[in-house]
Coordinates of C-alpha atoms in Angstrom, one line a residue:
Chain A
M1246 CA -10.3 2.2 28.9
N1247 CA -8.6 2.5 32.3
D1248 CA -5.1 2.2 33.8
L1249 CA -5.5 -1.6 34.3
L1250 CA -6.2 -2.1 30.6
L1251 CA -3.2 0.1 29.8
V1252 CA -1.0 -2.0 32.1
R1253 CA -2.4 -5.3 30.6
K1254 CA -1.9 -4.0 27.0
N1255 CA 1.7 -3.0 27.7
L1256 CA 2.4 -6.4 29.4
F1257 CA 1.1 -8.5 26.5
R1258 CA 2.4 -6.4 23.6
K1259 CA 4.9 -9.2 23.1
K1260 CA 2.9 -12.3 23.9
L1261 CA 5.8 -14.8 23.7
R1262 CA 8.0 -12.8 26.0
A1263 CA 5.2 -12.2 28.5
G1264 CA 4.2 -15.9 28.3
L1265 CA 7.8 -17.1 29.0
M1266 CA 8.1 -14.7 32.0
I1267 CA 4.8 -15.9 33.4
A1268 CA 5.8 -19.5 32.9
S1269 CA 9.1 -19.0 34.8
I1270 CA 7.4 -17.2 37.7
L1271 CA 4.7 -20.0 37.7
I1272 CA 7.4 -22.7 38.1
A1273 CA 9.1 -20.8 40.9
F1274 CA 5.9 -20.4 42.9
A1275 CA 4.9 -24.0 42.3
I1276 CA 8.3 -25.1 43.7
F1277 CA 7.8 -22.7 46.6
G1278 CA 4.3 -23.9 47.3
V1279 CA 5.2 -27.6 47.3
L1280 CA 8.4 -27.2 49.3
A1281 CA 6.8 -24.9 51.8
A1282 CA 3.9 -27.4 52.2
F1283 CA 6.6 -30.2 52.9
E1284 CA 8.4 -27.9 55.3
R1285 CA 5.2 -27.1 57.1
A1286 CA 4.3 -30.8 57.3
F1287 CA 7.7 -31.8 58.6
N1288 CA 7.6 -29.1 61.3
A1289 CA 3.9 -29.6 62.2
G1290 CA 5.0 -31.7 65.2
E1291 CA 6.7 -28.7 66.7
D1292 CA 3.4 -26.7 66.5
V1293 CA 1.3 -29.4 68.3
A1294 CA 4.0 -30.0 70.9
A1295 CA 2.7 -29.0 74.4
A1296 CA 5.0 -26.8 76.4
D1297 CA 4.7 -29.0 79.5
R1298 CA 5.5 -32.3 77.8
L1299 CA 8.9 -33.9 77.8
V1300 CA 10.2 -36.9 75.9
V1301 CA 12.7 -39.4 77.4
V1302 CA 14.7 -41.4 75.0
N1303 CA 17.8 -43.6 75.1
K1304 CA 20.9 -41.3 75.1
I1305 CA 22.6 -43.3 72.3
N1306 CA 19.7 -42.9 69.9
F1307 CA 16.0 -42.7 70.1
T1308 CA 15.7 -46.0 68.2
Q1309 CA 17.4 -47.8 71.1
P1310 CA 15.0 -49.1 73.7
L1311 CA 14.8 -48.4 77.4
P1312 CA 14.0 -50.8 80.2
M1313 CA 10.4 -51.0 81.2
A1314 CA 11.4 -50.4 84.8
Y1315 CA 12.3 -46.8 84.0
F1316 CA 8.6 -46.1 83.6
N1317 CA 7.7 -46.5 87.3
R1318 CA 10.9 -44.7 88.4
V1319 CA 10.1 -41.7 86.3
R1320 CA 6.6 -41.6 87.7
G1321 CA 8.0 -41.0 91.1
I1322 CA 10.1 -37.9 90.2
D1323 CA 9.0 -34.6 91.7
G1324 CA 7.3 -32.4 89.1
V1325 CA 6.0 -35.2 86.9
R1326 CA 2.2 -35.1 86.6
Q1327 CA 1.7 -38.0 84.2
V1328 CA 4.0 -40.3 82.2
T1329 CA 3.3 -42.9 79.5
H1330 CA 5.5 -45.0 77.3
L1331 CA 5.4 -45.8 73.6
N1332 CA 7.0 -48.4 71.3
W1333 CA 7.5 -48.2 67.6
F1334 CA 5.8 -51.2 65.9
G1335 CA 6.9 -50.7 62.2
G1336 CA 3.4 -51.8 61.0
Y1337 CA 1.9 -52.4 57.6
F1338 CA -1.5 -53.6 56.4
Q1339 CA -1.5 -56.7 54.1
D1340 CA 1.4 -55.5 52.0
P1341 CA 4.7 -54.0 53.2
K1342 CA 4.0 -51.1 50.8
N1343 CA 1.0 -50.2 53.0
F1344 CA 3.1 -48.7 55.7
L1345 CA 1.2 -47.7 58.9
L1346 CA 2.2 -45.6 61.9
V1347 CA 1.4 -48.0 64.8
F1348 CA 2.5 -47.6 68.4
A1349 CA 2.3 -50.0 71.3
V1350 CA 1.3 -47.8 74.3
E1351 CA 0.3 -48.0 77.9
P1352 CA -3.5 -47.4 77.3
E1353 CA -4.6 -45.6 80.5
T1354 CA -1.7 -43.1 80.8
Y1355 CA -1.5 -42.6 77.0
T1356 CA -5.1 -41.6 76.6
E1357 CA -4.8 -39.3 79.6
L1358 CA -1.6 -37.7 78.5
Y1359 CA -2.8 -37.0 75.0
G1360 CA -6.4 -36.3 75.9
D1361 CA -5.9 -32.6 75.1
D1362 CA -4.7 -33.3 71.6
F1363 CA -7.1 -36.1 70.6
D1364 CA -10.7 -36.8 71.4
F1365 CA -10.8 -40.4 72.7
P1366 CA -14.5 -41.3 73.1
A1367 CA -15.2 -42.5 76.7
D1368 CA -16.6 -45.9 75.7
A1369 CA -13.7 -46.4 73.3
R1370 CA -11.2 -45.5 75.9
R1371 CA -12.8 -48.0 78.4
A1372 CA -12.7 -50.8 75.7
F1373 CA -9.1 -49.9 74.8
I1374 CA -8.0 -50.2 78.4
G1375 CA -10.1 -53.3 79.1
E1376 CA -9.5 -55.5 76.1
R1377 CA -6.1 -56.9 75.4
T1378 CA -6.3 -56.8 71.6
A1379 CA -8.1 -53.5 71.4
A1380 CA -6.7 -50.7 69.3
L1381 CA -7.6 -47.1 68.8
V1382 CA -7.4 -45.8 65.3
G1383 CA -7.1 -42.2 64.2
E1384 CA -9.8 -40.7 62.0
A1385 CA -7.6 -40.2 59.0
M1386 CA -6.3 -43.8 59.1
A1387 CA -9.8 -45.3 59.5
A1388 CA -11.1 -43.2 56.6
K1389 CA -8.2 -44.2 54.4
W1390 CA -8.7 -48.0 55.0
G1391 CA -12.5 -47.9 55.5
W1392 CA -12.2 -49.3 59.0
K1393 CA -15.0 -48.9 61.6
V1394 CA -15.4 -49.7 65.2
G1395 CA -15.6 -53.5 65.8
D1396 CA -13.6 -54.4 62.8
H1397 CA -10.9 -57.0 63.2
V1398 CA -7.7 -56.0 61.4
P1399 CA -4.5 -57.9 61.0
I1400 CA -1.5 -55.6 61.2
S1401 CA 2.0 -56.9 60.5
S1402 CA 5.3 -55.6 61.6
N1403 CA 8.5 -55.3 59.6
I1404 CA 10.6 -55.3 62.8
F1405 CA 8.9 -57.6 65.3
S1406 CA 7.7 -61.2 65.2
Q1407 CA 5.6 -63.2 67.6
K1408 CA 6.9 -66.2 69.5
D1409 CA 5.3 -68.5 67.0
G1410 CA 7.2 -66.8 64.2
S1411 CA 4.2 -64.9 62.9
R1412 CA 4.7 -61.2 62.1
T1413 CA 1.0 -60.4 62.2
W1414 CA -1.0 -59.3 65.2
D1415 CA -4.8 -59.2 65.2
F1416 CA -6.5 -56.2 66.6
T1417 CA -10.1 -55.2 67.3
I1418 CA -10.9 -51.6 66.6
A1419 CA -12.3 -50.3 69.9
G1420 CA -12.7 -46.7 68.8
I1421 CA -11.8 -44.0 66.3
F1422 CA -10.4 -40.8 67.7
K1423 CA -10.3 -37.3 66.2
S1424 CA -7.9 -34.5 66.5
R1425 CA -8.9 -31.6 68.8
G1426 CA -6.9 -29.2 66.7
A1427 CA -6.3 -28.8 62.9
Q1428 CA -2.5 -29.5 63.3
A1429 CA -2.5 -32.9 65.0
N1430 CA -2.2 -35.8 62.6
T1431 CA -4.6 -38.7 63.1
N1432 CA -3.1 -41.1 60.5
F1433 CA -1.9 -43.6 63.2
M1434 CA -3.1 -46.2 65.5
V1435 CA -2.2 -47.4 69.0
F1436 CA -2.7 -50.7 70.8
Q1437 CA -1.9 -52.2 74.1
Y1438 CA 1.8 -52.6 75.1
E1439 CA 1.0 -55.5 77.3
Y1440 CA -0.4 -57.5 74.4
F1441 CA 2.6 -56.6 72.4
N1442 CA 5.1 -57.3 75.1
E1443 CA 3.6 -60.7 75.9
T1444 CA 3.6 -61.9 72.4
R1445 CA 6.7 -60.6 70.8
S1446 CA 9.7 -62.8 70.5
F1447 CA 12.4 -60.3 71.6
L1448 CA 13.1 -57.1 73.5
K1449 CA 10.8 -58.2 76.3
D1450 CA 10.1 -55.6 79.0
M1451 CA 11.8 -53.0 76.9
I1452 CA 10.0 -49.8 75.8
G1453 CA 10.7 -47.3 73.0
W1454 CA 10.5 -44.0 74.8
M1455 CA 8.5 -42.2 77.4
A1456 CA 6.4 -39.1 77.2
L1457 CA 5.6 -37.2 80.3
Q1458 CA 3.7 -34.1 81.5
T1459 CA 5.2 -31.9 84.1
T1460 CA 3.3 -29.9 86.7
S1461 CA 4.4 -26.7 84.9
P1462 CA 6.7 -25.8 82.0
L1463 CA 8.7 -23.9 84.6
V1464 CA 9.9 -27.2 86.1
N1465 CA 10.8 -28.8 82.7
D1466 CA 14.5 -28.2 83.1
K1467 CA 14.6 -29.5 86.6
V1468 CA 12.6 -32.6 85.8
A1469 CA 14.7 -33.4 82.7
K1470 CA 17.9 -33.1 84.7
A1471 CA 16.5 -35.3 87.5
I1472 CA 15.6 -38.0 85.0
D1473 CA 18.9 -38.0 83.2
Q1474 CA 20.8 -37.9 86.4
M1475 CA 18.7 -40.8 87.8
F1476 CA 19.8 -43.1 84.9
A1477 CA 23.4 -41.7 84.5
N1478 CA 26.0 -44.4 84.3
S1479 CA 23.4 -47.1 83.8
S1480 CA 23.3 -49.5 80.8
A1481 CA 20.7 -47.3 79.2
E1482 CA 21.3 -43.7 79.9
T1483 CA 18.6 -41.3 79.0
S1484 CA 18.3 -38.0 77.2
T1485 CA 15.3 -35.9 78.2
D1486 CA 14.1 -32.9 76.2
T1487 CA 10.9 -31.0 75.5
E1488 CA 8.5 -32.6 73.0
K1489 CA 9.0 -29.7 70.7
A1490 CA 12.8 -30.2 70.6
F1491 CA 12.3 -34.0 70.1
N1492 CA 9.9 -33.5 67.2
K1493 CA 12.3 -31.0 65.6
A1494 CA 15.2 -33.4 66.0
F1495 CA 13.0 -36.2 64.5
A1496 CA 12.3 -34.0 61.5
A1497 CA 15.9 -33.0 61.2
Q1498 CA 16.9 -36.7 60.6
L1499 CA 15.6 -36.2 57.1
G1500 CA 17.7 -33.1 56.7
N1501 CA 17.2 -29.4 57.5
I1502 CA 14.0 -29.0 55.5
A1503 CA 13.7 -25.3 56.2
L1504 CA 17.3 -24.8 54.9
I1505 CA 16.5 -26.8 51.7
V1506 CA 13.4 -24.8 51.1
L1507 CA 15.3 -21.6 51.7
L1508 CA 18.1 -22.5 49.3
V1509 CA 16.0 -24.0 46.5
V1510 CA 13.4 -21.3 46.6
G1511 CA 16.0 -18.6 47.2
A1512 CA 18.0 -19.8 44.1
A1513 CA 14.9 -20.0 42.0
F1514 CA 13.7 -16.6 43.1
L1515 CA 17.1 -14.9 42.6
T1516 CA 17.3 -16.4 39.1
I1517 CA 13.8 -15.3 38.2
L1518 CA 14.4 -11.9 39.8
M1519 CA 17.3 -11.3 37.5
I1520 CA 15.6 -12.7 34.4
V1521 CA 12.3 -10.8 35.0
G1522 CA 14.0 -7.7 36.2
N1523 CA 16.3 -7.6 33.2
T1524 CA 13.4 -8.2 30.8
M1525 CA 11.3 -5.6 32.5
V1526 CA 14.1 -3.0 32.2
M1527 CA 14.6 -3.9 28.5
A1528 CA 10.8 -3.9 27.9
V1529 CA 10.4 -0.4 29.4
R1530 CA 13.6 0.9 27.6
E1531 CA 12.0 -0.2 24.3
R1532 CA 9.1 2.0 25.2
T1533 CA 11.1 5.1 26.1
R1534 CA 9.6 7.2 23.3
E1535 CA 6.1 6.0 24.2
I1536 CA 6.6 7.0 27.9
A1537 CA 7.8 10.4 26.8
V1538 CA 4.7 10.7 24.7
L1539 CA 2.5 9.8 27.6
K1540 CA 4.3 12.4 29.7
T1541 CA 3.7 14.9 26.9
L1542 CA 0.0 14.1 27.0
G1543 CA 0.0 15.0 30.7
F1544 CA 0.8 11.7 32.5
T1545 CA 2.8 12.6 35.6
G1546 CA 6.0 10.8 36.6
G1547 CA 4.2 9.3 39.6
H1548 CA 1.4 8.0 37.3
L1549 CA 3.9 6.3 35.0
L1550 CA 5.8 4.9 38.0
R1551 CA 2.5 3.3 39.1
L1552 CA 1.7 2.0 35.7
V1553 CA 5.1 0.3 35.3
L1554 CA 5.0 -1.1 38.8
G1555 CA 1.5 -2.2 38.2
E1556 CA 2.8 -4.1 35.1
S1557 CA 5.5 -5.9 37.1
V1558 CA 3.1 -6.7 40.0
L1559 CA 0.5 -8.0 37.5
L1560 CA 3.2 -10.2 35.9
A1561 CA 4.2 -11.6 39.3
L1562 CA 0.5 -12.3 40.2
L1563 CA -0.3 -13.9 36.8
G1564 CA 2.6 -16.2 37.2
G1565 CA 2.5 -16.7 41.0
L1566 CA -1.2 -17.4 41.5
P1567 CA -1.4 -20.3 39.0
G1568 CA 1.9 -21.4 40.5
L1569 CA 0.4 -21.7 43.9
A1570 CA -2.7 -23.4 42.4
L1571 CA -0.4 -25.9 40.7
A1572 CA 1.4 -26.5 44.1
F1573 CA -2.1 -27.0 45.7
L1574 CA -2.9 -29.7 43.1
V1575 CA 0.5 -31.4 43.6
T1576 CA 0.1 -31.5 47.4
L1577 CA -3.4 -32.9 46.9
L1578 CA -2.1 -35.6 44.6
V1579 CA 0.8 -36.6 46.9
R1580 CA -1.0 -36.2 50.1
D1581 CA -2.3 -39.7 50.4
Q1582 CA 0.8 -41.4 49.0
L1583 CA 3.0 -39.7 51.5
A1584 CA 0.5 -39.6 54.4
N1585 CA 2.5 -42.2 56.3
F1586 CA 5.8 -40.6 55.9
V1587 CA 5.0 -36.9 55.9
P1588 CA 1.4 -36.6 57.2
G1589 CA -0.5 -33.4 56.8
I1590 CA 1.1 -32.0 53.6
A1591 CA -1.1 -29.1 52.7
L1592 CA -0.9 -25.6 51.2
T1593 CA -2.0 -23.8 54.3
P1594 CA -3.4 -20.2 54.3
G1595 CA -0.1 -19.1 55.9
I1596 CA 1.8 -20.4 52.9
V1597 CA -0.6 -18.8 50.4
L1598 CA -0.3 -15.5 52.3
L1599 CA 3.5 -15.8 52.3
G1600 CA 3.3 -16.5 48.6
L1601 CA 1.2 -13.4 48.0
V1602 CA 3.8 -11.3 49.9
L1603 CA 6.6 -12.8 47.8
M1604 CA 4.6 -12.1 44.6
L1605 CA 4.2 -8.5 45.6
G1606 CA 7.9 -8.4 46.6
L1607 CA 9.0 -9.9 43.3
G1608 CA 6.7 -7.4 41.4
F1609 CA 8.1 -4.4 43.2
A1610 CA 11.7 -5.6 43.0
T1611 CA 11.6 -6.2 39.3
G1612 CA 9.5 -3.2 38.5
S1613 CA 11.3 -0.6 40.7
V1614 CA 14.2 0.1 38.4
P1615 CA 12.2 0.5 35.1
A1616 CA 9.5 2.4 37.1
L1617 CA 12.1 4.9 38.4
N1618 CA 13.6 5.2 34.9
A1619 CA 10.1 6.1 33.6
F1620 CA 9.6 8.5 36.5
R1621 CA 12.8 10.4 35.8
L1622 CA 12.6 10.4 32.0
K1623 CA 13.2 13.8 30.5
I1624 CA 10.6 14.2 27.7
A1625 CA 12.7 16.4 25.4
V1626 CA 15.7 14.1 25.6
A1627 CA 13.6 10.9 25.2
L1628 CA 11.8 12.4 22.1
G1629 CA 15.3 13.1 20.7
R1630 CA 14.6 16.7 20.5
G1631 CA 16.8 18.1 23.3
Chain B
M798 CA 7.2 40.6 17.6
S799 CA 4.4 43.0 17.5
D800 CA 1.5 42.5 19.8
T801 CA -2.1 42.4 18.6
A802 CA -5.0 44.0 20.4
A803 CA -6.4 40.8 21.9
T804 CA -4.8 39.3 25.1
P805 CA -2.1 37.0 23.7
V806 CA -2.6 33.2 24.2
V807 CA 1.2 32.8 24.1
R808 CA 3.7 35.3 25.3
L809 CA 7.5 34.8 25.5
L810 CA 9.3 37.6 27.3
N811 CA 13.1 37.8 27.3
V812 CA 13.4 34.0 27.1
C813 CA 17.0 32.7 27.3
K814 CA 17.9 29.1 26.7
G815 CA 21.2 27.4 26.1
F816 CA 22.7 23.9 26.1
T817 CA 25.9 22.7 27.7
K818 CA 28.0 20.5 25.6
G819 CA 31.1 19.4 27.4
Q820 CA 32.8 22.6 28.7
E821 CA 31.0 24.7 26.1
T822 CA 27.6 26.4 26.6
I823 CA 25.7 27.0 23.4
S824 CA 23.1 29.8 23.5
I825 CA 19.9 29.0 21.5
F826 CA 17.8 32.0 22.6
D827 CA 19.0 35.2 24.1
A828 CA 16.1 37.5 25.1
L829 CA 13.5 35.9 22.7
N830 CA 10.1 37.6 22.6
L831 CA 6.9 36.4 21.0
S832 CA 3.3 37.1 21.3
I833 CA 0.5 35.1 19.6
P834 CA -3.1 36.0 19.8
P835 CA -5.9 33.5 20.3
G836 CA -7.1 31.8 17.2
D837 CA -3.9 32.4 15.3
F838 CA -2.3 29.8 13.0
V839 CA 1.4 30.3 12.9
A840 CA 4.0 28.4 11.0
I841 CA 7.6 28.6 12.3
M842 CA 10.3 28.0 9.8
G843 CA 14.1 28.3 10.0
P844 CA 17.3 26.5 9.3
S845 CA 18.3 23.4 11.2
G846 CA 19.6 24.2 14.7
S847 CA 17.8 27.6 14.8
G848 CA 15.8 26.5 17.8
K849 CA 12.4 25.8 16.3
T850 CA 11.8 22.5 18.2
T851 CA 13.4 23.9 21.4
M852 CA 10.9 26.8 21.3
L853 CA 8.0 24.3 20.8
N854 CA 9.3 22.3 23.8
L855 CA 9.4 25.5 25.9
L856 CA 5.9 26.4 24.9
G857 CA 4.6 23.0 25.7
G858 CA 6.3 22.8 29.1
L859 CA 8.5 19.9 27.9
D860 CA 11.7 21.9 28.6
R861 CA 12.7 24.7 31.0
V862 CA 13.9 28.2 30.3
D863 CA 17.2 29.5 31.7
A864 CA 15.7 32.9 32.1
G865 CA 12.7 34.9 31.1
E866 CA 8.9 34.3 31.2
I867 CA 6.6 32.1 29.3
D868 CA 2.9 32.8 29.6
V869 CA 0.4 30.5 28.0
A870 CA -3.4 31.0 28.3
G871 CA -2.7 33.4 31.2
K872 CA -0.5 31.0 33.1
R873 CA 3.2 31.5 33.9
I874 CA 4.3 28.0 33.0
D875 CA 8.0 28.7 33.7
R876 CA 7.1 28.8 37.4
L877 CA 5.2 25.4 37.5
S878 CA 6.7 22.2 39.0
E879 CA 7.0 19.1 36.9
G880 CA 3.8 17.7 38.2
E881 CA 1.9 20.9 37.8
L882 CA 3.3 21.2 34.2
A883 CA 2.1 17.7 33.4
R884 CA -1.4 18.4 34.7
W885 CA -1.4 21.8 32.9
R886 CA -0.4 20.1 29.6
S887 CA -3.2 17.6 29.8
T888 CA -5.8 20.3 29.7
H889 CA -4.2 23.2 27.7
I890 CA -1.9 21.7 25.1
G891 CA -2.4 19.3 22.2
F892 CA 0.7 17.8 20.5
V893 CA 1.0 16.5 17.0
F894 CA 4.4 14.9 16.2
Q895 CA 6.1 14.1 12.9
F896 CA 6.0 10.4 13.5
Y897 CA 2.5 10.2 15.0
N898 CA 3.7 8.6 18.2
L899 CA 0.6 6.4 18.7
M900 CA 0.6 3.5 21.1
P901 CA 0.9 0.4 18.9
M902 CA -1.0 -1.9 21.3
L903 CA -4.0 0.5 21.5
S904 CA -6.8 0.9 18.9
A905 CA -7.5 4.3 17.3
A906 CA -10.2 5.0 19.8
Q907 CA -8.1 4.0 22.8
N908 CA -5.2 6.2 21.5
V909 CA -7.5 9.1 21.3
E910 CA -8.9 8.4 24.8
L911 CA -5.5 8.5 26.5
P912 CA -5.5 12.2 27.5
L913 CA -9.0 11.8 28.8
L914 CA -7.8 9.1 31.3
L915 CA -6.3 12.1 33.2
T916 CA -9.7 13.8 33.6
A917 CA -12.6 13.0 35.8
L918 CA -14.9 12.3 32.9
R919 CA -17.1 9.2 33.1
R920 CA -16.6 6.4 30.6
A921 CA -19.7 7.2 28.5
E922 CA -18.6 10.9 28.3
R923 CA -15.1 9.9 27.3
R924 CA -16.5 7.7 24.6
T925 CA -18.7 10.5 23.2
R926 CA -15.7 12.8 23.1
V927 CA -13.5 10.2 21.4
E928 CA -16.2 9.6 18.8
A929 CA -16.6 13.3 18.2
A930 CA -12.8 13.8 17.8
L931 CA -12.5 10.9 15.4
K932 CA -15.4 12.2 13.4
I933 CA -13.7 15.6 13.1
V934 CA -10.7 13.9 11.5
N935 CA -13.0 11.7 9.3
L936 CA -12.0 8.4 11.0
A937 CA -15.3 7.5 12.7
D938 CA -15.2 4.2 10.9
R939 CA -11.7 3.3 12.1
T940 CA -12.2 3.4 15.8
K941 CA -11.2 -0.2 16.4
H942 CA -8.3 -0.3 14.0
Y943 CA -4.8 -0.5 15.4
P944 CA -2.0 1.8 14.1
R945 CA -0.4 -1.0 12.1
E946 CA -3.6 -1.4 10.2
M947 CA -3.7 2.3 9.1
S948 CA -1.8 4.4 6.6
G949 CA 0.5 7.2 7.7
G950 CA -2.1 9.8 6.9
Q951 CA -4.7 8.0 8.9
Q952 CA -2.3 7.6 11.8
Q953 CA -1.6 11.3 11.8
R954 CA -5.3 12.0 11.8
V955 CA -5.6 9.8 14.9
A956 CA -2.8 11.8 16.4
I957 CA -4.7 15.0 15.7
A958 CA -7.8 13.6 17.2
R959 CA -5.8 12.7 20.3
A960 CA -4.5 16.3 20.4
I961 CA -7.9 17.9 20.2
V962 CA -10.0 15.5 22.3
S963 CA -9.4 17.3 25.6
D964 CA -10.3 20.6 23.9
P965 CA -6.9 22.3 24.5
T966 CA -6.1 26.0 24.2
L967 CA -3.1 25.5 22.0
L968 CA -2.1 22.9 19.4
L969 CA 1.7 22.5 18.9
C970 CA 2.6 20.6 15.7
D971 CA 6.2 19.5 15.1
E972 CA 6.7 18.8 11.4
P973 CA 3.2 17.2 11.2
T974 CA 3.6 16.4 7.5
G975 CA 7.3 15.6 7.5
D976 CA 6.6 11.8 7.1
L977 CA 3.8 12.1 4.6
D978 CA 3.4 12.3 0.8
R979 CA 2.2 15.6 -0.7
T980 CA -1.4 14.6 -1.1
T981 CA -1.8 13.2 2.4
A982 CA 0.2 16.2 3.7
D983 CA -2.3 18.6 2.1
E984 CA -5.2 16.7 3.7
I985 CA -3.6 17.0 7.1
L986 CA -2.8 20.6 6.7
H987 CA -6.3 21.3 5.4
M988 CA -7.6 19.6 8.5
L989 CA -5.5 21.9 10.7
Q990 CA -6.9 24.8 8.8
I991 CA -10.4 23.6 9.6
L992 CA -9.5 23.2 13.3
N993 CA -8.2 26.7 13.3
R994 CA -11.0 28.3 11.3
D995 CA -14.1 26.4 12.5
L996 CA -13.0 25.4 16.1
N997 CA -10.9 28.5 16.6
K998 CA -7.9 26.5 17.8
T999 CA -4.6 28.4 18.1
I1000 CA -2.0 26.5 16.2
I1001 CA 1.8 26.8 16.2
M1002 CA 3.4 24.6 13.6
V1003 CA 7.1 24.0 13.1
T1004 CA 7.9 23.0 9.5
H1005 CA 10.7 22.9 6.9
D1006 CA 8.2 22.8 4.1
P1007 CA 7.2 26.2 2.6
A1008 CA 4.2 24.6 1.0
A1009 CA 3.0 23.5 4.4
A1010 CA 3.7 26.9 5.9
K1011 CA 1.3 28.4 3.3
Y1012 CA -1.6 26.8 5.1
A1013 CA -0.9 29.0 8.2
A1014 CA -2.2 32.5 8.6
R1015 CA 1.4 33.8 9.0
T1016 CA 4.9 32.5 9.1
L1017 CA 7.6 33.4 11.5
H1018 CA 11.2 32.8 10.6
L1019 CA 13.5 31.9 13.4
D1020 CA 17.1 32.7 12.8
K1021 CA 20.0 33.0 15.2
G1022 CA 17.6 33.1 18.1
H1023 CA 15.3 35.8 16.9
F1024 CA 12.0 35.9 14.9
V1025 CA 11.8 37.6 11.5
E1026 CA 8.2 37.8 10.1
K1027 CA 7.8 37.2 6.3
D1028 CA 4.7 37.1 4.2
L1029 CA 5.2 34.1 2.0
A1030 CA 2.2 35.0 -0.1
A1031 CA 3.6 38.4 -0.9

């Protein structure tokens, strides 16, 4: 026998009570894990955002287009190293349910600007720039649909149509690109803006937004002001911000995910803290006489404090670890289904670590009061002999 | 009390102890003296409220004196801190309670092993000692039984095994047969006699039962905070 066995025996002396407490902690940590994974995925864009990249969108709303002419004018601004433009396509494959992230881009500048984030193979890049119907597909998207280089894929749009009324564009996969870092999502594809602009039936010579790289993050503010001033009082005023701020604002459209996580997890934790804490206090109070006997046998107050805290920490771990495991399974299950809307949902090591810290915190918070009571217990009084 | 020739294992010198109840202070002992030689088996009797259990608490370091000295096995325990007292108890004192006070979720062997968790003994050595202690109390075949699976007498024997497993200097028994029938009580008292006679354990037993007190070598009567020795056999 050892202290751990003593802790375990004490914890499971009332199996139903221990089981219910473990179940409630398990649910709380499962909620925490799933929500934290969502929050992480929503904010992943902020993490991959480069410090020297700015995004220029229509001041009214980023869904409103900008004139194509802005592209060349921005290029000439002092402090701009490279600029590209992108257009939302609203794509799907075969069935509208198979939503795809597809962008019409300026191929040369796009692959140059995002060359640090994605590994565009040189021959694929050449083919992409040279062939009108060429498309580059991210590794995750290619894997999902089983596409390979040279495949001809028909991609439809739920926004745009061609001049002949067709909503489907045919592309040839010129290459498959990988992410250079773990954070960047590759579940998307890009194709030539020129092909798109020539064939679409409306919004000709308009672009969605521009992304640009400055010569240094130090000139970001200056460049952003220069761009917005350049197009002030025009029919399409611009709003220029850092890529990080843009990504954050994009994620915020779906609500303040961090706040939702904090409120839901906070409420769940507070409730469980009260339930488990109260139950622990009652459980230890029921054992007042036994604790006094242990003290009589020579167990010190500190030893008993550790035993009771060990019990509450073990309880938190027995509920928390399976809870995180359940969250991991849930994120695995929904990962593919939600890949187009919230790419990169995953229970990251950071979330697991935070979970472990929370488990220990929960254990110490719920165990501290009964542990202190055990520590302070007067033997003679507890044995009813005083 | 009169001293014996041997160095006493228990010595109380001018011990004072009182309790405060509201505004009132009730004195239990006022300059109580006691001396018990090694290997003695003493029964302490007295009317309710005479301070028998309080004296046992003081001897076991479960309670503190207001004044005076308590010396057990050559150690001034009234000077020890709470932590020191706990460690001292684990090696020098074995307790036997009226209601056994076994841990319900532990088996007989695990209950007996509890005091040994506080020692540096290896697992195998602990097991040997537990088996030996259970053998002494004739429960070698009940090692895996839980308290709920045993009779009162068996539970008290497990409690005795727990009390002697760390080979303490002094056994303190508080009404050890108070919850048992006559036959079982006699078995337990006989066992205490064997521990005293064969293993030379010094035993102090608080009891209300004159029949139980007869098993002791001598009986001290505690009354109004002072000891009065009587020979019950006389």
